[in-house]
Amino acid sequence: MKKRLLVLMAILLWCLRMQAQERTTSGQVTDANNHALAGVTVTVKGRNVGTSTNENGNFTLKTAPGDVLVFTSIGYTALEQKATGNMSVTLQSLTASLGDVVVVGYGTQRQKEITGSTVAIKAENLPKTASTSINNLLQGQAAGLNVDQRTAQPGGGLNINIRGQGYPLYVIDGVPLFNNQAAEPAITSGGSSNELGFSGGIDRDPLENINPNDIESIEILKDASATAIYGSAAANGVILITTKRAKTNGVVTTEYQGGYTLQTAKPYYHLLNATDFEKQVNALNYDQYLYNNKMGPYGSNTSGPTFNPVFSQAQIDTAGSGTDWLKMLMRHGSIDQHNLSVTYGNDMTRVFTSFNYYNNQALLKNSNFVRYTGRANIEQKLNSWVKLGVDVTFSQINSNNASSGAGGQGEKYNALQAAYAYSPAVGVYDDAGNFTHTLNTEIMNPAAFLTIADKLQTGRVLAAPSLDIKILDNLKVDLVGGIDKTSSNRQFFLPSKAQNFLYPTGLAQLSTQSIQNYSAEGYATYNKSFGDHNFSLVGGGGYYKSFNTSTSMQGVGFFTDALGYNDIGLGTNVAQNYEQSYHSPDLVKISQFLRLNYSYKSKYILTINSRRDGSSDFAVNKKYGIFGGASGAWRISQESFLSHSKVVSELKLRAGYGTVGDDAGLNALSLYSTDGGSFLIGSGNAATFYPSVSVSQLANPNLTWETIRSTNLGLDYGLFNNRITGTVDLFRNDRIHLLNSVPLPANNAVSYLNVNIGSQRSQGVEFSITSKNIVSRTFRWETSFNISNYVNRWLSRDPYVQLEPYQKVNDRTDEVYGWKTAGIIKSAGDVPNYMPNATVGNIIYQDINGDKTLDSKDVVKLGHSAPAWSFGLTNRFNYGNFDLSVFLYGKLGMYLQSDYAANGFYLAGRMATTSAQNSVQGIKNVWTAANPNGIYPGVAQNPYDGNNPSGVNNFFYQNVNYLRFSNIMLGYTLHARKVIQAARIYAGVQNLGIWTNYKGYDPELAAQGTPNPYPQALSSTIGIDVTF
Amino acid sequence: MKLLTYIPACGALLVACLLAPACKKALDTKEYSALTPENFYQSTGDANAALMTLYVPFTSNWGNDDPGTSGPTWYAGLYNADIKTYFSKSEVGTDEVTNTATDGNTGPLVNYTWGPSTWTLASGAEATYSKISYVAKATDIMTAIGASSAVPDAVKKQYIAEAQALRAWLMYVLYDFYGPVNVKVNEATLTDTAETARPSDTAYVNQMIGDLNQAMPNLAVDYNGDAANWGRMSQGVAKMLLLKIYMMKKMWPQAQAAAQDIISMGVYSLMTGPGSYAAIFNTSGGSGSNPEVIYGVPANQSSPNFWPQEVFPQDFASAEPMVAPRAVGWITQFMPWAFYNKYDAGDQRLTTILSSYTNTSGVVKNESNGMPGAIPLKYTAVQPGLVGQNLDVVVFRYADVLLSMAEAINEQTGPAGAYAYVNQVRERAGVSDFAGMTQVQLRQAILDERGRELYCEGLRRQDLIRAGVYISTAVAAGKNAQPYDVLFPIPESVILQGRGIIQQNPGYTN
């Protein structure tokens, strides 16, 4: 206490002393186009004194002689300038300036000297929406980065790829996460890997536990000339994430952001109501009866056994609309978010701390996601040449999981599937107070799913201590450690009151999963200039280890529901109880890496990256790999013939080539597996359930990483004093020595072998443009647009694999093969002569080769599942203190199946049975004898289906385009003078609408193959952002 | 100078990083949760675990992953009640049992509209053909156990014999559905990448017979009454398999001799007395405690018998006095009334088939008010609280031996010598003896008797095929059955990969 008083007095004295010498400084801050900038923070370096500019860009501040003023404003490069009496200050816009410094592997580089294909994204330019993961915000933001939502559940997973390759390598604050995956344990069925649908698939993004508000910038390295420094793990590109640090302005800055989001369900599946359900069940059952007895249009019989309709006319007359099961599972959702950051920095110390609370009570009842994160990024200079640092983040996610996502059949349906299938004609409870049953009694009552307790707690610690030593002015050594540990703990209880078919006496599972990454890296950076020649050399090495472990146990048969999963030992059904544990093989890497940058007059620039990886993933004969890349750039705009151009302000031509690897999941050992099931020998108490062990993998001592040879040609441009900027890239990635599981003869004990064989080529174009359409004092309008495409195609294949007659060696990898259709047979006259056994209601397949036989030779290429084009469009408007941003993204030309058809909703058989399941309105279009104008296939089995080796026909397929109105956000900024430096209030709407020709629920989810999708929400947000 | 204090630290780390390749051991792949050649086949327990791999396909439980497939792929077991199994495909769609479901596994089966791409190996739907890899696994395991120095000789002989008998059984199952297929019985070819042609019928049959005869001396005579080992392969099972092969091949003298061999063992007999038919399937203490069962797949809650669950209707409440009130079933299969009506009134076997039941609304359902067929329950001692029952799945039993004996004799010498065997079965059922028939009449009568006696034991399809009426029966029921449907198609993927070396069964279009 005494000490604090002394400090306080010292500060007071110091302030008084300063006051004695102070004078007034005033001035105006403008941007490069000489327009006044309002709201620029002006502080005195090293002192807690500051102000901000008014709407005319003017400021007034008391200063002392020798004071240095720091000018900061969002979207502009910070500037330090010595205080004078009257100042005129120009700030450079961040987006326009190619003079920015961006993060590359093991260092930074000036943007204008970047030679590879990279995209730098400032977090502040991303949509300010309530999102669990930074990955959500990257959607549509960079050409060539494809981010697709896989599920709309809270924290839901995304499919991410760069240029159509696999999941990229993430590097957070310099620490590469070689083992980057979500740690949520699945609920298993009887100890096997088959997931029980009713437990709900949790599908999360691995970055869900990094607070997006902490992120300063993201760099996306797209081509091998840039990623080669990450070697064998960089095949799919690299995403570098840099978190925020304190500014060295000597000011304590406190920022609070808070927001509230209301989520309402977008229109979801339109199911039949009770009356329509009962009518449709009767209608299709009658047709099935005719078909089974070869009556009516299906045969010559004129009579058969008595037909018993499932529902009586009296039941139909009184059915009404019935129970809306989906509505019963859903509610309005909400997201509460609070983010507080306190930062302080001076010449010696920089401290950034932040705390985030994120609470999403999601659309499906019982699903919520509550996250707490904390971060401290601390740097301390010990003296002029030694700097210690540590970046630590901690997060805790507590969630409940509604049953959704991947589901099973019948008794393994999840809550959504049960709601689609359940008869709307029954209520929730019967007279005895038990859950009702639908016609298919193995399906659990949708309301019963709400009695499941499914808790998940995930904690992550990511700590990166570092030591930075400046040995000479131009030689620096960095040592960086990394510890990344994610642990999940899932507790699941299905009570007996849920009356689950398979586990009527209840089931509990407890499982944990842990994913760990450890790394230690050291590297030296040396810079040297001779006249116009600039060299920079980075060299170093690292040691990495990562692995995951899991345990799980199950108890079945509980005499009470009261204790839930808290006393799993009470499970009396000993034969169904189990325990499991797993420890993955360690991934150990020992690596050396090197980068050389050379530039001549900042005009001709060369970068060489290389890495040597020794890896435990590689087989015994292939322990080491060397990867490398080189790229060059020519800044044409620096040449004399362009340097005075009024039109071209920046023009840079880039070319690069490199090789990188993909070592995901290699294991070249000969293995025996215990996963082949167990067998019961004996009777009664003497019976033993013996595990089995069988050979599961053949050794391949030559197994090695896939190699990607990547070529990139790019152009960065800036026109009209950088009013218009952008890039164009052409790329080609040849993926060779593909890691393939090739088939061995089906009669072998092990019918596959992991080998490196075959190659694929991915090539495409990327284009981005940012234009400041209107730049005036009061009104600004800026547009960013990016569009990209890629085509993946086979170059060569495994010679052992015999291609189907419809496949060509160099087909695209996303080819959809199938039979073409020509409607359905509506009357006997429609039966084609090459389908003599077909009957009414059958699909007509086209005999493409005209040989009167439907077989593999009639299979054709129907379309491509990958989009022809992906694009994103952002518009930002500023008017006075108002700002407005509008963001849209979309895809063109994807060949997709209707997800209604994929879910089986249009199958006549879904309802043509006494155990009928409900369906969508469209099932009314099924052809029946009584509905001869029906357009969907009827109850009759098609005798030709079994001759179609592709298993696909185009009946429910189409070419899909969509444009999603993703986000609109309106903000108002207040410039206060006293305690509050700046405040912004904002309101916005996410997922406003989608324009699409898709005949299904959601083309984005469908393209990711998501069955039974978690309902999409319309989210309305209001929030405030205050800086003190 | 302070600088000096840091330089060693940095220097050491940089040197460590750069020279680290020296520590080669760190880069060895370490397995924690998998077995490798270094730590497997090191004990009798290991050998038993390897042997269990070959029993697993016969499980009563749903099925298992085949660890030797990429993925791996999950396949239904052979004697489970699921529609994809060998057992169900041998029953459902015949005159004995049918099903009105329309899903991709059931619809094509009951309507005879299957083709080479209907059930694929990759999807797991082609559960029976997938067992071809277990023949190769058996070959591998026989060799590996033989080579293991850790296993005592006596145990080694027994385990190898069990593996060899199981190999023959797997081959028999494949032969039943697909004809001779290119199984691997030679250790040297197990990892070859070259495709091999299908063997001749004779070679394939001789391989099965040879395996069974070779295994025979080292197998235990039987495990009936051995509570710890019931479910293992015995001489009784091997002899039964020989009988099945000879019957399928219509090698009547050999079939007669094989049946006689089993009868002469003196181990097996028909259960007799009131309620004895139902008791065969309900024996407490396991099916092996009953002298009639030659092989039963052991079942308890670890690996239950799901058949009753598959045949109880979805609105089932009770069928007293036979079945006490219990949970509803899955109604997949039922016995058409035409078949049910082939039983004489008072036939003891009817006590295991339900012709009426009370539904969840309290209505008594029967043929007259919409019950589509009888419930071929078979296993009547169902426990109300269980989904899967603790009742062994009966696979081979003595009644089949007697009926086969009768058939073999009738085919060779006519009815005279055959009556004695078939009538033992009829008498136990409480129905009158067969007498005064021609050979042709008795042939039909034995086929019907096999249906009544052995219903839902996974035999009907082969019985109809042997009698030459499998297709005609289906056509008469309005199905799309074609003459070539007596064999299922080889999966299209196998034919494609076989690039002309592996021939499709006749009639099918790839």
JSON list of N, CA and C in Angstrom, two decimals, chain A residues 370-397:
[
{"chain": "A", "resi": 370, "resn": "VAL", "atom": "N", "xyz": [-21.10, -21.92, -24.49]},
{"chain": "A", "resi": 370, "resn": "VAL", "atom": "CA", "xyz": [-20.63, -20.81, -23.67]},
{"chain": "A", "resi": 370, "resn": "VAL", "atom": "C", "xyz": [-19.12, -20.87, -23.63]},
{"chain": "A", "resi": 371, "resn": "ARG", "atom": "N", "xyz": [-18.50, -19.76, -24.01]},
{"chain": "A", "resi": 371, "resn": "ARG", "atom": "CA", "xyz": [-17.04, -19.77, -24.07]},
{"chain": "A", "resi": 371, "resn": "ARG", "atom": "C", "xyz": [-16.47, -18.62, -23.24]},
{"chain": "A", "resi": 372, "resn": "TYR", "atom": "N", "xyz": [-15.40, -18.94, -22.53]},
{"chain": "A", "resi": 372, "resn": "TYR", "atom": "CA", "xyz": [-14.63, -17.93, -21.81]},
{"chain": "A", "resi": 372, "resn": "TYR", "atom": "C", "xyz": [-13.21, -18.00, -22.36]},
{"chain": "A", "resi": 373, "resn": "THR", "atom": "N", "xyz": [-12.68, -16.87, -22.77]},
{"chain": "A", "resi": 373, "resn": "THR", "atom": "CA", "xyz": [-11.28, -16.91, -23.18]},
{"chain": "A", "resi": 373, "resn": "THR", "atom": "C", "xyz": [-10.53, -15.78, -22.51]},
{"chain": "A", "resi": 374, "resn": "GLY", "atom": "N", "xyz": [-9.29, -16.00, -22.31]},
{"chain": "A", "resi": 374, "resn": "GLY", "atom": "CA", "xyz": [-8.41, -14.97, -21.78]},
{"chain": "A", "resi": 374, "resn": "GLY", "atom": "C", "xyz": [-7.12, -15.01, -22.55]},
{"chain": "A", "resi": 375, "resn": "ARG", "atom": "N", "xyz": [-6.54, -13.86, -22.76]},
{"chain": "A", "resi": 375, "resn": "ARG", "atom": "CA", "xyz": [-5.27, -13.82, -23.47]},
{"chain": "A", "resi": 375, "resn": "ARG", "atom": "C", "xyz": [-4.36, -12.79, -22.85]},
{"chain": "A", "resi": 376, "resn": "ALA", "atom": "N", "xyz": [-3.08, -13.09, -22.80]},
{"chain": "A", "resi": 376, "resn": "ALA", "atom": "CA", "xyz": [-2.07, -12.11, -22.41]},
{"chain": "A", "resi": 376, "resn": "ALA", "atom": "C", "xyz": [-0.92, -12.23, -23.37]},
{"chain": "A", "resi": 377, "resn": "ASN", "atom": "N", "xyz": [-0.65, -11.17, -24.09]},
{"chain": "A", "resi": 377, "resn": "ASN", "atom": "CA", "xyz": [0.53, -11.11, -24.95]},
{"chain": "A", "resi": 377, "resn": "ASN", "atom": "C", "xyz": [1.49, -10.11, -24.31]},
{"chain": "A", "resi": 378, "resn": "ILE", "atom": "N", "xyz": [2.56, -10.60, -23.79]},
{"chain": "A", "resi": 378, "resn": "ILE", "atom": "CA", "xyz": [3.45, -9.76, -22.99]},
{"chain": "A", "resi": 378, "resn": "ILE", "atom": "C", "xyz": [4.84, -9.74, -23.60]},
{"chain": "A", "resi": 379, "resn": "GLU", "atom": "N", "xyz": [5.39, -8.56, -23.73]},
{"chain": "A", "resi": 379, "resn": "GLU", "atom": "CA", "xyz": [6.77, -8.43, -24.19]},
{"chain": "A", "resi": 379, "resn": "GLU", "atom": "C", "xyz": [7.51, -7.55, -23.20]},
{"chain": "A", "resi": 380, "resn": "GLN", "atom": "N", "xyz": [8.70, -7.97, -22.84]},
{"chain": "A", "resi": 380, "resn": "GLN", "atom": "CA", "xyz": [9.49, -7.16, -21.93]},
{"chain": "A", "resi": 380, "resn": "GLN", "atom": "C", "xyz": [10.90, -7.08, -22.48]},
{"chain": "A", "resi": 381, "resn": "LYS", "atom": "N", "xyz": [11.35, -5.85, -22.68]},
{"chain": "A", "resi": 381, "resn": "LYS", "atom": "CA", "xyz": [12.75, -5.69, -23.07]},
{"chain": "A", "resi": 381, "resn": "LYS", "atom": "C", "xyz": [13.58, -5.69, -21.80]},
{"chain": "A", "resi": 382, "resn": "LEU", "atom": "N", "xyz": [14.59, -6.54, -21.77]},
{"chain": "A", "resi": 382, "resn": "LEU", "atom": "CA", "xyz": [15.46, -6.55, -20.61]},
{"chain": "A", "resi": 382, "resn": "LEU", "atom": "C", "xyz": [16.49, -5.43, -20.74]},
{"chain": "A", "resi": 383, "resn": "ASN", "atom": "N", "xyz": [16.87, -5.16, -21.96]},
{"chain": "A", "resi": 383, "resn": "ASN", "atom": "CA", "xyz": [17.79, -4.07, -22.25]},
{"chain": "A", "resi": 383, "resn": "ASN", "atom": "C", "xyz": [17.64, -3.77, -23.72]},
{"chain": "A", "resi": 384, "resn": "SER", "atom": "N", "xyz": [18.57, -3.09, -24.28]},
{"chain": "A", "resi": 384, "resn": "SER", "atom": "CA", "xyz": [18.38, -2.66, -25.66]},
{"chain": "A", "resi": 384, "resn": "SER", "atom": "C", "xyz": [18.47, -3.83, -26.64]},
{"chain": "A", "resi": 385, "resn": "TRP", "atom": "N", "xyz": [18.91, -5.00, -26.19]},
{"chain": "A", "resi": 385, "resn": "TRP", "atom": "CA", "xyz": [19.06, -6.07, -27.17]},
{"chain": "A", "resi": 385, "resn": "TRP", "atom": "C", "xyz": [18.43, -7.41, -26.79]},
{"chain": "A", "resi": 386, "resn": "VAL", "atom": "N", "xyz": [17.82, -7.48, -25.64]},
{"chain": "A", "resi": 386, "resn": "VAL", "atom": "CA", "xyz": [17.17, -8.74, -25.27]},
{"chain": "A", "resi": 386, "resn": "VAL", "atom": "C", "xyz": [15.69, -8.48, -24.98]},
{"chain": "A", "resi": 387, "resn": "LYS", "atom": "N", "xyz": [14.87, -9.26, -25.58]},
{"chain": "A", "resi": 387, "resn": "LYS", "atom": "CA", "xyz": [13.44, -9.10, -25.37]},
{"chain": "A", "resi": 387, "resn": "LYS", "atom": "C", "xyz": [12.85, -10.47, -25.01]},
{"chain": "A", "resi": 388, "resn": "LEU", "atom": "N", "xyz": [12.09, -10.49, -23.93]},
{"chain": "A", "resi": 388, "resn": "LEU", "atom": "CA", "xyz": [11.39, -11.71, -23.54]},
{"chain": "A", "resi": 388, "resn": "LEU", "atom": "C", "xyz": [9.93, -11.54, -23.88]},
{"chain": "A", "resi": 389, "resn": "GLY", "atom": "N", "xyz": [9.30, -12.61, -24.24]},
{"chain": "A", "resi": 389, "resn": "GLY", "atom": "CA", "xyz": [7.88, -12.48, -24.52]},
{"chain": "A", "resi": 389, "resn": "GLY", "atom": "C", "xyz": [7.15, -13.76, -24.19]},
{"chain": "A", "resi": 390, "resn": "VAL", "atom": "N", "xyz": [5.88, -13.62, -23.94]},
{"chain": "A", "resi": 390, "resn": "VAL", "atom": "CA", "xyz": [5.05, -14.82, -23.85]},
{"chain": "A", "resi": 390, "resn": "VAL", "atom": "C", "xyz": [3.65, -14.45, -24.33]},
{"chain": "A", "resi": 391, "resn": "ASP", "atom": "N", "xyz": [3.13, -15.28, -25.21]},
{"chain": "A", "resi": 391, "resn": "ASP", "atom": "CA", "xyz": [1.75, -15.15, -25.65]},
{"chain": "A", "resi": 391, "resn": "ASP", "atom": "C", "xyz": [0.99, -16.32, -25.05]},
{"chain": "A", "resi": 392, "resn": "VAL", "atom": "N", "xyz": [0.00, -16.04, -24.25]},
{"chain": "A", "resi": 392, "resn": "VAL", "atom": "CA", "xyz": [-0.74, -17.12, -23.61]},
{"chain": "A", "resi": 392, "resn": "VAL", "atom": "C", "xyz": [-2.21, -16.91, -23.88]},
{"chain": "A", "resi": 393, "resn": "THR", "atom": "N", "xyz": [-2.87, -17.96, -24.29]},
{"chain": "A", "resi": 393, "resn": "THR", "atom": "CA", "xyz": [-4.32, -17.87, -24.34]},
{"chain": "A", "resi": 393, "resn": "THR", "atom": "C", "xyz": [-4.90, -19.10, -23.68]},
{"chain": "A", "resi": 394, "resn": "PHE", "atom": "N", "xyz": [-6.00, -18.87, -23.02]},
{"chain": "A", "resi": 394, "resn": "PHE", "atom": "CA", "xyz": [-6.68, -19.95, -22.33]},
{"chain": "A", "resi": 394, "resn": "PHE", "atom": "C", "xyz": [-8.15, -19.86, -22.72]},
{"chain": "A", "resi": 395, "resn": "SER", "atom": "N", "xyz": [-8.75, -20.99, -22.98]},
{"chain": "A", "resi": 395, "resn": "SER", "atom": "CA", "xyz": [-10.18, -20.92, -23.24]},
{"chain": "A", "resi": 395, "resn": "SER", "atom": "C", "xyz": [-10.90, -22.10, -22.63]},
{"chain": "A", "resi": 396, "resn": "GLN", "atom": "N", "xyz": [-12.12, -21.86, -22.30]},
{"chain": "A", "resi": 396, "resn": "GLN", "atom": "CA", "xyz": [-12.96, -22.92, -21.74]},
{"chain": "A", "resi": 396, "resn": "GLN", "atom": "C", "xyz": [-14.30, -22.82, -22.44]},
{"chain": "A", "resi": 397, "resn": "ILE", "atom": "N", "xyz": [-14.73, -23.93, -23.02]},
{"chain": "A", "resi": 397, "resn": "ILE", "atom": "CA", "xyz": [-16.04, -23.95, -23.67]},
{"chain": "A", "resi": 397, "resn": "ILE", "atom": "C", "xyz": [-16.90, -24.96, -22.94]}
]
